Every structure is written in structure tokens, then in C-alpha cells.
Amino acid sequence: MVSVAIDGPAGAGKSSLSRKAAEILGFIYVDTGALYRAVGLKFLRLGYDTRLECSVDKILSDTEVDIRFVSGEQRVFLDGEDVTDEIRTPEASMMASAVSAVPLVREYLLDMQRKLAKENNVLMDGRDIGTVVLPDATVKIYLTASAQVRAERRYKELCGKGIQTTFEEVLRDIEKRDYNDMHRKTAPLRKADDAVIADTTDCNIEQSLELILRIIRDGIGIENNVS
Ligand code: DC
């Protein structure tokens, strides 16, 4: 099986680029952030605090997170319920960030991620795929762009959705998340030693897609046609 690991900071365009690249290559796209979001949603619903390690253990033993692919699209299930849309709320995002720093939660989700890569050709994105989840991935990419450009993209996206915010606020949020992701104790975000850096600061979406497809195709040794 072929596995492509794509890690990088928030707002680098990992999910949209990974989804498109996986579709072109005929691979399964696994958005691992969605798994952390589903666990976060469980804690949110129960009103539990992740700082209490004992309650984390108890809750996880009574939690079932599952992903299924419907027409090639990943759907996330929490205890049998499709929560694909609900995990995108700001509250669920915040809780996902909190639970992702808990070692027990990372351990809980590890096998599922590895099993998916064992059974399918996958393109998996996250923060620790190349470093922890799939250290032997066929191709590893560290997708990044300057904080300024990532904030500009995110700001445009939020404005397009009619969400009231300022550029300064979005930039602050991006820089804060970078810091949190890179400085947590367990599985912090960092470039794997053997990952190829894809810096999309000066690229539009098409150029970014071409760049990562080129890296992947070079890595797995197949013809380099984009479509
Ligand atoms: O990629 P995302 O924003 O949907 O991820 C949600 C949260 O999960 C985010 O705070 C980072 C965390 N995460 C992680 O720690 N490890 C991963 N492999 C994927 C996501």
C-alpha cells in the first residue's frame, strides 16, 4: 500500500489540497483532525474537562469513533451518529484542540489511523502523521506558508461566509495555534526529518496542487500529469 503523510500548521490548506490530490490519485483521503474533533464533541456533550485524566480514560472506554467513506467522502461517526457537520462548530474546534493534547486520546486514535493506512492507499493529513502515526510513509510532505499569507486566506474565507472578524484577529489566532501545536508535549507539530517542504506562500491553489502532486509522484515514482 502507498501512504502519503501531509502535516503542517493551521490554515496551510492541508485539507482542501489533500482532498483534491487524493481524488486525482485515486487514494482515500483521511482527515485526522476530524477524529480529534469527534472525540472533542463527545467531551463537549458530556460537559467533561480533559484536565481530569481519570475521566478521560473512562469516557474513551465508552466512546466509539468511526470513519466511513460515502461516495469517496469521509464521514465521521460518534457512537454510531454521523457528526461530520457538527464537529466544525467553533466550540468543537476548541475542544478538539484541548483533547488533542491529551496522550490517552492520541493513543486511542492511533490504531485506527494506522489500520486505514495498512488496508488502503491513503493520503492522510494532520500534525503528526509523518512523525508518529506513519513514520514509514511512502511520501511525507510538510505543507506550510507564511503566517501572514495563511491568515489572509483564512480571513477571505471567513468574510466569504459572512463571519465578522478582522485580519488582525485571524492572524493572532493563527499564530496562537501555531505556538500551541508546536509546543505541546505529546506529538507536537514538527517537520519529519525525511519530509519534503511544500511552501505555498507564493502559490495560488492550482500551483499548490501541482506542487504537492509533483512531490507525491516523484516520491512514489509515477507519471507527473496533473489531471
Ligand atoms: O486539522 P483540524 O483543525 O481539523 O484539527 C483539529 C484539532 O486536532 C487541532 O487542534 C489539531 C489537532 N490535531 C492533532 O493534534 N493531530 C492530528 N493528526 C490532527 C489534528
PDB file of C-alpha atoms and ligand atoms in Angstrom:
ATOM      1  CA  MET A   1       0.000   0.000   0.000  1.00  0.00           C
ATOM      2  CA  VAL A   2       1.089   3.581  -0.652  1.00  0.00           C
ATOM      3  CA  SER A   3       0.782   6.143   2.115  1.00  0.00           C
ATOM      4  CA  VAL A   4       1.242   9.885   1.827  1.00  0.00           C
ATOM      5  CA  ALA A   5       1.589  11.880   5.045  1.00  0.00           C
ATOM      6  CA  ILE A   6       0.816  15.598   4.899  1.00  0.00           C
ATOM      7  CA  ASP A   7       1.479  17.632   8.029  1.00  0.00           C
ATOM      8  CA  GLY A   8       1.612  21.346   8.612  1.00  0.00           C
ATOM      9  CA  PRO A   9       0.262  24.299  10.551  1.00  0.00           C
ATOM     10  CA  ALA A  10      -3.342  25.500  10.673  1.00  0.00           C
ATOM     11  CA  GLY A  11      -4.539  27.313   7.572  1.00  0.00           C
ATOM     12  CA  ALA A  12      -1.888  25.928   5.213  1.00  0.00           C
ATOM     13  CA  GLY A  13      -4.629  24.459   3.010  1.00  0.00           C
ATOM     14  CA  LYS A  14      -3.924  20.847   4.005  1.00  0.00           C
ATOM     15  CA  SER A  15      -7.464  19.546   3.793  1.00  0.00           C
ATOM     16  CA  SER A  16      -8.581  21.161   0.544  1.00  0.00           C
ATOM     17  CA  LEU A  17      -5.340  20.292  -1.246  1.00  0.00           C
ATOM     18  CA  SER A  18      -5.186  16.783   0.221  1.00  0.00           C
ATOM     19  CA  ARG A  19      -8.780  16.078  -0.762  1.00  0.00           C
ATOM     20  CA  LYS A  20      -8.158  17.144  -4.361  1.00  0.00           C
ATOM     21  CA  ALA A  21      -4.821  15.329  -4.618  1.00  0.00           C
ATOM     22  CA  ALA A  22      -6.328  12.107  -3.230  1.00  0.00           C
ATOM     23  CA  GLU A  23      -9.181  12.295  -5.728  1.00  0.00           C
ATOM     24  CA  ILE A  24      -6.770  12.716  -8.646  1.00  0.00           C
ATOM     25  CA  LEU A  25      -4.564   9.862  -7.442  1.00  0.00           C
ATOM     26  CA  GLY A  26      -7.484   7.561  -6.568  1.00  0.00           C
ATOM     27  CA  PHE A  27      -6.403   7.333  -2.921  1.00  0.00           C
ATOM     28  CA  ILE A  28      -8.529   7.534   0.200  1.00  0.00           C
ATOM     29  CA  TYR A  29      -8.252  10.900   1.906  1.00  0.00           C
ATOM     30  CA  VAL A  30      -8.161  10.696   5.706  1.00  0.00           C
ATOM     31  CA  ASP A  31      -8.671  13.950   7.588  1.00  0.00           C
ATOM     32  CA  THR A  32      -7.295  13.003  11.011  1.00  0.00           C
ATOM     33  CA  GLY A  33      -8.303  16.344  12.556  1.00  0.00           C
ATOM     34  CA  ALA A  34     -11.905  15.147  12.204  1.00  0.00           C
ATOM     35  CA  LEU A  35     -11.148  12.249  14.589  1.00  0.00           C
ATOM     36  CA  TYR A  36      -9.893  14.636  17.274  1.00  0.00           C
ATOM     37  CA  ARG A  37     -12.920  16.812  16.646  1.00  0.00           C
ATOM     38  CA  ALA A  38     -15.272  13.832  17.166  1.00  0.00           C
ATOM     39  CA  VAL A  39     -13.618  12.987  20.496  1.00  0.00           C
ATOM     40  CA  GLY A  40     -13.810  16.679  21.394  1.00  0.00           C
ATOM     41  CA  LEU A  41     -17.518  16.682  20.626  1.00  0.00           C
ATOM     42  CA  LYS A  42     -18.073  13.742  22.968  1.00  0.00           C
ATOM     43  CA  PHE A  43     -16.404  15.649  25.824  1.00  0.00           C
ATOM     44  CA  LEU A  44     -18.347  18.758  24.925  1.00  0.00           C
ATOM     45  CA  ARG A  45     -21.652  16.908  25.008  1.00  0.00           C
ATOM     46  CA  LEU A  46     -20.831  15.343  28.367  1.00  0.00           C
ATOM     47  CA  GLY A  47     -19.571  18.634  29.753  1.00  0.00           C
ATOM     48  CA  TYR A  48     -16.330  16.961  30.884  1.00  0.00           C
ATOM     49  CA  ASP A  49     -12.993  18.558  31.492  1.00  0.00           C
ATOM     50  CA  THR A  50      -9.959  16.974  29.764  1.00  0.00           C
ATOM     51  CA  ARG A  51      -7.677  18.033  32.604  1.00  0.00           C
ATOM     52  CA  LEU A  52      -9.026  15.150  34.685  1.00  0.00           C
ATOM     53  CA  GLU A  53      -7.060  12.188  33.325  1.00  0.00           C
ATOM     54  CA  CYS A  54      -9.256   9.652  35.144  1.00  0.00           C
ATOM     55  CA  SER A  55     -12.403  10.876  33.434  1.00  0.00           C
ATOM     56  CA  VAL A  56     -10.653  10.797  30.043  1.00  0.00           C
ATOM     57  CA  ASP A  57      -9.899   7.107  30.428  1.00  0.00           C
ATOM     58  CA  LYS A  58     -13.458   6.338  31.499  1.00  0.00           C
ATOM     59  CA  ILE A  59     -15.038   8.323  28.672  1.00  0.00           C
ATOM     60  CA  LEU A  60     -12.805   6.851  25.989  1.00  0.00           C
ATOM     61  CA  SER A  61     -13.665   3.317  27.060  1.00  0.00           C
ATOM     62  CA  ASP A  62     -17.280   4.222  26.362  1.00  0.00           C
ATOM     63  CA  THR A  63     -16.695   6.073  23.070  1.00  0.00           C
ATOM     64  CA  GLU A  64     -16.804   4.796  19.519  1.00  0.00           C
ATOM     65  CA  VAL A  65     -15.284   6.938  16.786  1.00  0.00           C
ATOM     66  CA  ASP A  66     -15.518   5.599  13.298  1.00  0.00           C
ATOM     67  CA  ILE A  67     -14.950   6.910   9.799  1.00  0.00           C
ATOM     68  CA  ARG A  68     -16.752   5.670   6.722  1.00  0.00           C
ATOM     69  CA  PHE A  69     -16.382   6.670   3.108  1.00  0.00           C
ATOM     70  CA  VAL A  70     -19.590   7.619   1.313  1.00  0.00           C
ATOM     71  CA  SER A  71     -19.029   8.274  -2.439  1.00  0.00           C
ATOM     72  CA  GLY A  72     -15.349   8.813  -1.626  1.00  0.00           C
ATOM     73  CA  GLU A  73     -16.150  11.439   1.028  1.00  0.00           C
ATOM     74  CA  GLN A  74     -15.090  10.853   4.618  1.00  0.00           C
ATOM     75  CA  ARG A  75     -17.972  10.850   7.117  1.00  0.00           C
ATOM     76  CA  VAL A  76     -17.241  10.765  10.838  1.00  0.00           C
ATOM     77  CA  PHE A  77     -19.387   8.832  13.299  1.00  0.00           C
ATOM     78  CA  LEU A  78     -19.508   9.268  17.038  1.00  0.00           C
ATOM     79  CA  ASP A  79     -21.211   6.390  18.858  1.00  0.00           C
ATOM     80  CA  GLY A  80     -22.986   5.479  15.625  1.00  0.00           C
ATOM     81  CA  GLU A  81     -24.211   9.013  14.835  1.00  0.00           C
ATOM     82  CA  ASP A  82     -22.959  10.946  11.786  1.00  0.00           C
ATOM     83  CA  VAL A  83     -21.359  14.066  13.280  1.00  0.00           C
ATOM     84  CA  THR A  84     -19.484  15.218  10.152  1.00  0.00           C
ATOM     85  CA  ASP A  85     -21.075  18.679  10.196  1.00  0.00           C
ATOM     86  CA  GLU A  86     -21.396  19.169  13.937  1.00  0.00           C
ATOM     87  CA  ILE A  87     -17.641  18.783  14.539  1.00  0.00           C
ATOM     88  CA  ARG A  88     -16.990  22.011  12.616  1.00  0.00           C
ATOM     89  CA  THR A  89     -18.530  24.388  15.167  1.00  0.00           C
ATOM     90  CA  PRO A  90     -16.151  26.804  16.985  1.00  0.00           C
ATOM     91  CA  GLU A  91     -16.910  25.006  20.298  1.00  0.00           C
ATOM     92  CA  ALA A  92     -15.996  21.608  18.834  1.00  0.00           C
ATOM     93  CA  SER A  93     -12.817  23.109  17.313  1.00  0.00           C
ATOM     94  CA  MET A  94     -11.784  24.468  20.677  1.00  0.00           C
ATOM     95  CA  MET A  95     -12.451  21.144  22.404  1.00  0.00           C
ATOM     96  CA  ALA A  96     -10.614  19.252  19.622  1.00  0.00           C
ATOM     97  CA  SER A  97      -7.574  21.344  20.347  1.00  0.00           C
ATOM     98  CA  ALA A  98      -7.841  20.579  24.081  1.00  0.00           C
ATOM     99  CA  VAL A  99      -8.329  16.809  23.691  1.00  0.00           C
ATOM    100  CA  SER A 100      -5.554  16.539  21.086  1.00  0.00           C
ATOM    101  CA  ALA A 101      -3.019  17.477  23.769  1.00  0.00           C
ATOM    102  CA  VAL A 102      -4.063  14.536  25.982  1.00  0.00           C
ATOM    103  CA  PRO A 103      -1.758  11.491  25.492  1.00  0.00           C
ATOM    104  CA  LEU A 104      -4.580   8.982  26.163  1.00  0.00           C
ATOM    105  CA  VAL A 105      -6.657  10.481  23.368  1.00  0.00           C
ATOM    106  CA  ARG A 106      -3.770  10.330  20.884  1.00  0.00           C
ATOM    107  CA  GLU A 107      -3.148   6.698  21.825  1.00  0.00           C
ATOM    108  CA  TYR A 108      -6.857   5.910  21.439  1.00  0.00           C
ATOM    109  CA  LEU A 109      -6.888   7.213  17.836  1.00  0.00           C
ATOM    110  CA  LEU A 110      -3.533   5.798  16.759  1.00  0.00           C
ATOM    111  CA  ASP A 111      -4.534   2.247  15.802  1.00  0.00           C
ATOM    112  CA  MET A 112      -7.463   3.404  13.714  1.00  0.00           C
ATOM    113  CA  GLN A 113      -5.235   5.688  11.669  1.00  0.00           C
ATOM    114  CA  ARG A 114      -2.582   3.008  11.171  1.00  0.00           C
ATOM    115  CA  LYS A 115      -5.169   0.394  10.209  1.00  0.00           C
ATOM    116  CA  LEU A 116      -6.591   2.676   7.496  1.00  0.00           C
ATOM    117  CA  ALA A 117      -3.113   3.106   6.026  1.00  0.00           C
ATOM    118  CA  LYS A 118      -2.445  -0.619   6.174  1.00  0.00           C
ATOM    119  CA  GLU A 119      -5.581  -1.502   4.236  1.00  0.00           C
ATOM    120  CA  ASN A 120      -5.777   1.343   1.686  1.00  0.00           C
ATOM    121  CA  ASN A 121      -3.699   3.660  -0.446  1.00  0.00           C
ATOM    122  CA  VAL A 122      -4.081   6.751   1.704  1.00  0.00           C
ATOM    123  CA  LEU A 123      -3.340  10.404   1.751  1.00  0.00           C
ATOM    124  CA  MET A 124      -3.559  11.336   5.407  1.00  0.00           C
ATOM    125  CA  ASP A 125      -3.291  14.836   6.781  1.00  0.00           C
ATOM    126  CA  GLY A 126      -2.730  16.080  10.332  1.00  0.00           C
ATOM    127  CA  ARG A 127       0.039  17.290  12.606  1.00  0.00           C
ATOM    128  CA  ASP A 128       1.971  14.115  13.491  1.00  0.00           C
ATOM    129  CA  ILE A 129       1.349  11.759  10.577  1.00  0.00           C
ATOM    130  CA  GLY A 130       4.910  11.682   9.243  1.00  0.00           C
ATOM    131  CA  THR A 131       6.496  11.777  12.691  1.00  0.00           C
ATOM    132  CA  VAL A 132       4.307   9.442  14.789  1.00  0.00           C
ATOM    133  CA  VAL A 133       1.374   7.809  13.006  1.00  0.00           C
ATOM    134  CA  LEU A 134       3.095   6.663   9.802  1.00  0.00           C
ATOM    135  CA  PRO A 135       6.849   7.001  10.331  1.00  0.00           C
ATOM    136  CA  ASP A 136       7.368   4.712   7.306  1.00  0.00           C
ATOM    137  CA  ALA A 137       5.026   6.599   4.972  1.00  0.00           C
ATOM    138  CA  THR A 138       5.973   6.331   1.301  1.00  0.00           C
ATOM    139  CA  VAL A 139       5.962  10.118   0.907  1.00  0.00           C
ATOM    140  CA  LYS A 140       5.994  12.805   3.596  1.00  0.00           C
ATOM    141  CA  ILE A 141       5.133  16.425   2.942  1.00  0.00           C
ATOM    142  CA  TYR A 142       5.354  19.352   5.315  1.00  0.00           C
ATOM    143  CA  LEU A 143       2.869  21.842   3.872  1.00  0.00           C
ATOM    144  CA  THR A 144       3.319  25.385   5.014  1.00  0.00           C
ATOM    145  CA  ALA A 145       3.047  29.065   4.118  1.00  0.00           C
ATOM    146  CA  SER A 146       3.893  32.257   5.986  1.00  0.00           C
ATOM    147  CA  ALA A 147       1.551  33.112   8.880  1.00  0.00           C
ATOM    148  CA  GLN A 148       0.654  36.339   7.067  1.00  0.00           C
ATOM    149  CA  VAL A 149      -0.480  34.514   3.915  1.00  0.00           C
ATOM    150  CA  ARG A 150      -2.315  31.801   5.848  1.00  0.00           C
ATOM    151  CA  ALA A 151      -4.154  34.492   7.782  1.00  0.00           C
ATOM    152  CA  GLU A 152      -5.027  36.351   4.561  1.00  0.00           C
ATOM    153  CA  ARG A 153      -6.507  33.166   3.057  1.00  0.00           C
ATOM    154  CA  ARG A 154      -8.452  32.339   6.226  1.00  0.00           C
ATOM    155  CA  TYR A 155      -9.680  35.940   6.531  1.00  0.00           C
ATOM    156  CA  LYS A 156     -11.039  35.893   2.943  1.00  0.00           C
ATOM    157  CA  GLU A 157     -12.711  32.544   3.575  1.00  0.00           C
ATOM    158  CA  LEU A 158     -14.405  33.805   6.769  1.00  0.00           C
ATOM    159  CA  CYS A 159     -15.535  37.028   5.073  1.00  0.00           C
ATOM    160  CA  GLY A 160     -16.969  34.925   2.241  1.00  0.00           C
ATOM    161  CA  LYS A 161     -19.028  33.032   4.811  1.00  0.00           C
ATOM    162  CA  GLY A 162     -20.276  36.320   6.270  1.00  0.00           C
ATOM    163  CA  ILE A 163     -18.401  35.812   9.561  1.00  0.00           C
ATOM    164  CA  GLN A 164     -17.494  39.131  11.228  1.00  0.00           C
ATOM    165  CA  THR A 165     -13.807  39.350  12.127  1.00  0.00           C
ATOM    166  CA  THR A 166     -10.699  41.408  11.450  1.00  0.00           C
ATOM    167  CA  PHE A 167      -7.481  40.421   9.721  1.00  0.00           C
ATOM    168  CA  GLU A 168      -5.511  41.147  12.903  1.00  0.00           C
ATOM    169  CA  GLU A 169      -7.743  38.813  14.898  1.00  0.00           C
ATOM    170  CA  VAL A 170      -7.337  35.993  12.361  1.00  0.00           C
ATOM    171  CA  LEU A 171      -3.551  36.461  12.282  1.00  0.00           C
ATOM    172  CA  ARG A 172      -3.376  36.387  16.081  1.00  0.00           C
ATOM    173  CA  ASP A 173      -5.436  33.201  16.149  1.00  0.00           C
ATOM    174  CA  ILE A 174      -3.184  31.510  13.552  1.00  0.00           C
ATOM    175  CA  GLU A 175      -0.026  32.468  15.454  1.00  0.00           C
ATOM    176  CA  LYS A 176      -1.507  31.230  18.730  1.00  0.00           C
ATOM    177  CA  ARG A 177      -2.483  27.878  17.208  1.00  0.00           C
ATOM    178  CA  ASP A 178       0.971  27.510  15.625  1.00  0.00           C
ATOM    179  CA  TYR A 179       2.511  28.034  19.024  1.00  0.00           C
ATOM    180  CA  ASN A 180       0.163  25.569  20.765  1.00  0.00           C
ATOM    181  CA  ASP A 181       0.567  22.860  18.110  1.00  0.00           C
ATOM    182  CA  MET A 182       4.357  23.168  18.052  1.00  0.00           C
ATOM    183  CA  HIS A 183       4.902  23.356  21.798  1.00  0.00           C
ATOM    184  CA  ARG A 184       2.600  20.715  23.260  1.00  0.00           C
ATOM    185  CA  LYS A 185       4.351  17.841  25.000  1.00  0.00           C
ATOM    186  CA  THR A 186       2.800  14.953  23.089  1.00  0.00           C
ATOM    187  CA  ALA A 187       3.297  14.651  19.321  1.00  0.00           C
ATOM    188  CA  PRO A 188       3.958  18.331  18.650  1.00  0.00           C
ATOM    189  CA  LEU A 189       3.788  19.618  15.113  1.00  0.00           C
ATOM    190  CA  ARG A 190       7.208  19.420  13.506  1.00  0.00           C
ATOM    191  CA  LYS A 191       8.611  18.513  10.133  1.00  0.00           C
ATOM    192  CA  ALA A 192       9.709  14.874   9.919  1.00  0.00           C
ATOM    193  CA  ASP A 193      13.406  14.650   9.045  1.00  0.00           C
ATOM    194  CA  ASP A 194      12.587  12.949   5.748  1.00  0.00           C
ATOM    195  CA  ALA A 195       9.621  15.167   4.795  1.00  0.00           C
ATOM    196  CA  VAL A 196       9.723  17.419   1.747  1.00  0.00           C
ATOM    197  CA  ILE A 197       8.746  21.013   2.482  1.00  0.00           C
ATOM    198  CA  ALA A 198       5.983  22.433   0.278  1.00  0.00           C
ATOM    199  CA  ASP A 199       5.883  26.160   0.919  1.00  0.00           C
ATOM    200  CA  THR A 200       2.849  27.666  -0.795  1.00  0.00           C
ATOM    201  CA  THR A 201       3.395  31.277   0.325  1.00  0.00           C
ATOM    202  CA  ASP A 202       3.725  32.445  -3.281  1.00  0.00           C
ATOM    203  CA  CYS A 203       1.374  29.893  -4.866  1.00  0.00           C
ATOM    204  CA  ASN A 204      -2.304  30.001  -5.758  1.00  0.00           C
ATOM    205  CA  ILE A 205      -4.460  26.884  -5.298  1.00  0.00           C
ATOM    206  CA  GLU A 206      -3.650  25.396  -8.710  1.00  0.00           C
ATOM    207  CA  GLN A 207       0.076  25.928  -8.239  1.00  0.00           C
ATOM    208  CA  SER A 208      -0.065  24.475  -4.716  1.00  0.00           C
ATOM    209  CA  LEU A 209      -1.891  21.399  -6.002  1.00  0.00           C
ATOM    210  CA  GLU A 210       0.636  20.948  -8.794  1.00  0.00           C
ATOM    211  CA  LEU A 211       3.458  21.264  -6.281  1.00  0.00           C
ATOM    212  CA  ILE A 212       2.183  18.566  -3.943  1.00  0.00           C
ATOM    213  CA  LEU A 213       1.216  16.241  -6.805  1.00  0.00           C
ATOM    214  CA  ARG A 214       4.725  16.591  -8.179  1.00  0.00           C
ATOM    215  CA  ILE A 215       6.250  15.734  -4.797  1.00  0.00           C
ATOM    216  CA  ILE A 216       3.938  12.738  -4.373  1.00  0.00           C
ATOM    217  CA  ARG A 217       4.518  11.432  -7.893  1.00  0.00           C
ATOM    218  CA  ASP A 218       8.264  11.862  -7.572  1.00  0.00           C
ATOM    219  CA  GLY A 219       8.105  10.045  -4.240  1.00  0.00           C
ATOM    220  CA  ILE A 220       6.135   7.072  -5.491  1.00  0.00           C
ATOM    221  CA  GLY A 221       7.671   7.122  -8.945  1.00  0.00           C
ATOM    222  CA  ILE A 222       4.667   7.635 -11.231  1.00  0.00           C
ATOM    223  CA  GLU A 223       3.995   9.832 -14.271  1.00  0.00           C
ATOM    224  CA  ASN A 224       3.714  13.511 -13.481  1.00  0.00           C
ATOM    225  CA  ASN A 225       0.481  14.575 -15.209  1.00  0.00           C
ATOM    226  CA  VAL A 226      -1.763  16.746 -13.030  1.00  0.00           C
ATOM    227  CA  SER A 227      -5.170  15.638 -14.309  1.00  0.00           C
TER     228      SER A 227
HETATM  229  O1   DC B   1      -6.914  19.918  11.338  1.00  0.00           O
HETATM  230  P1   DC B   1      -8.012  20.330  12.300  1.00  0.00           P
HETATM  231  O2   DC B   1      -8.013  21.827  12.578  1.00  0.00           O
HETATM  232  O3   DC B   1      -9.367  19.817  11.897  1.00  0.00           O
HETATM  233  O4   DC B   1      -7.642  19.610  13.683  1.00  0.00           O
HETATM  234  C1   DC B   1      -8.427  19.749  14.835  1.00  0.00           C
HETATM  235  C2   DC B   1      -7.518  19.699  16.053  1.00  0.00           C
HETATM  236  O5   DC B   1      -6.903  18.423  16.186  1.00  0.00           O
HETATM  237  C3   DC B   1      -6.398  20.715  16.024  1.00  0.00           C
HETATM  238  O6   DC B   1      -6.429  21.468  17.209  1.00  0.00           O
HETATM  239  C4   DC B   1      -5.107  19.929  15.936  1.00  0.00           C
HETATM  240  C5   DC B   1      -5.496  18.541  16.329  1.00  0.00           C
HETATM  241  N1   DC B   1      -4.862  17.505  15.510  1.00  0.00           N
HETATM  242  C6   DC B   1      -3.784  16.851  16.051  1.00  0.00           C
HETATM  243  O7   DC B   1      -3.363  17.173  17.162  1.00  0.00           O
HETATM  244  N2   DC B   1      -3.203  15.832  15.346  1.00  0.00           N
HETATM  245  C7   DC B   1      -3.653  15.482  14.135  1.00  0.00           C
HETATM  246  N3   DC B   1      -3.070  14.475  13.477  1.00  0.00           N
HETATM  247  C8   DC B   1      -4.743  16.178  13.552  1.00  0.00           C
HETATM  248  C9   DC B   1      -5.319  17.195  14.276  1.00  0.00           C
END
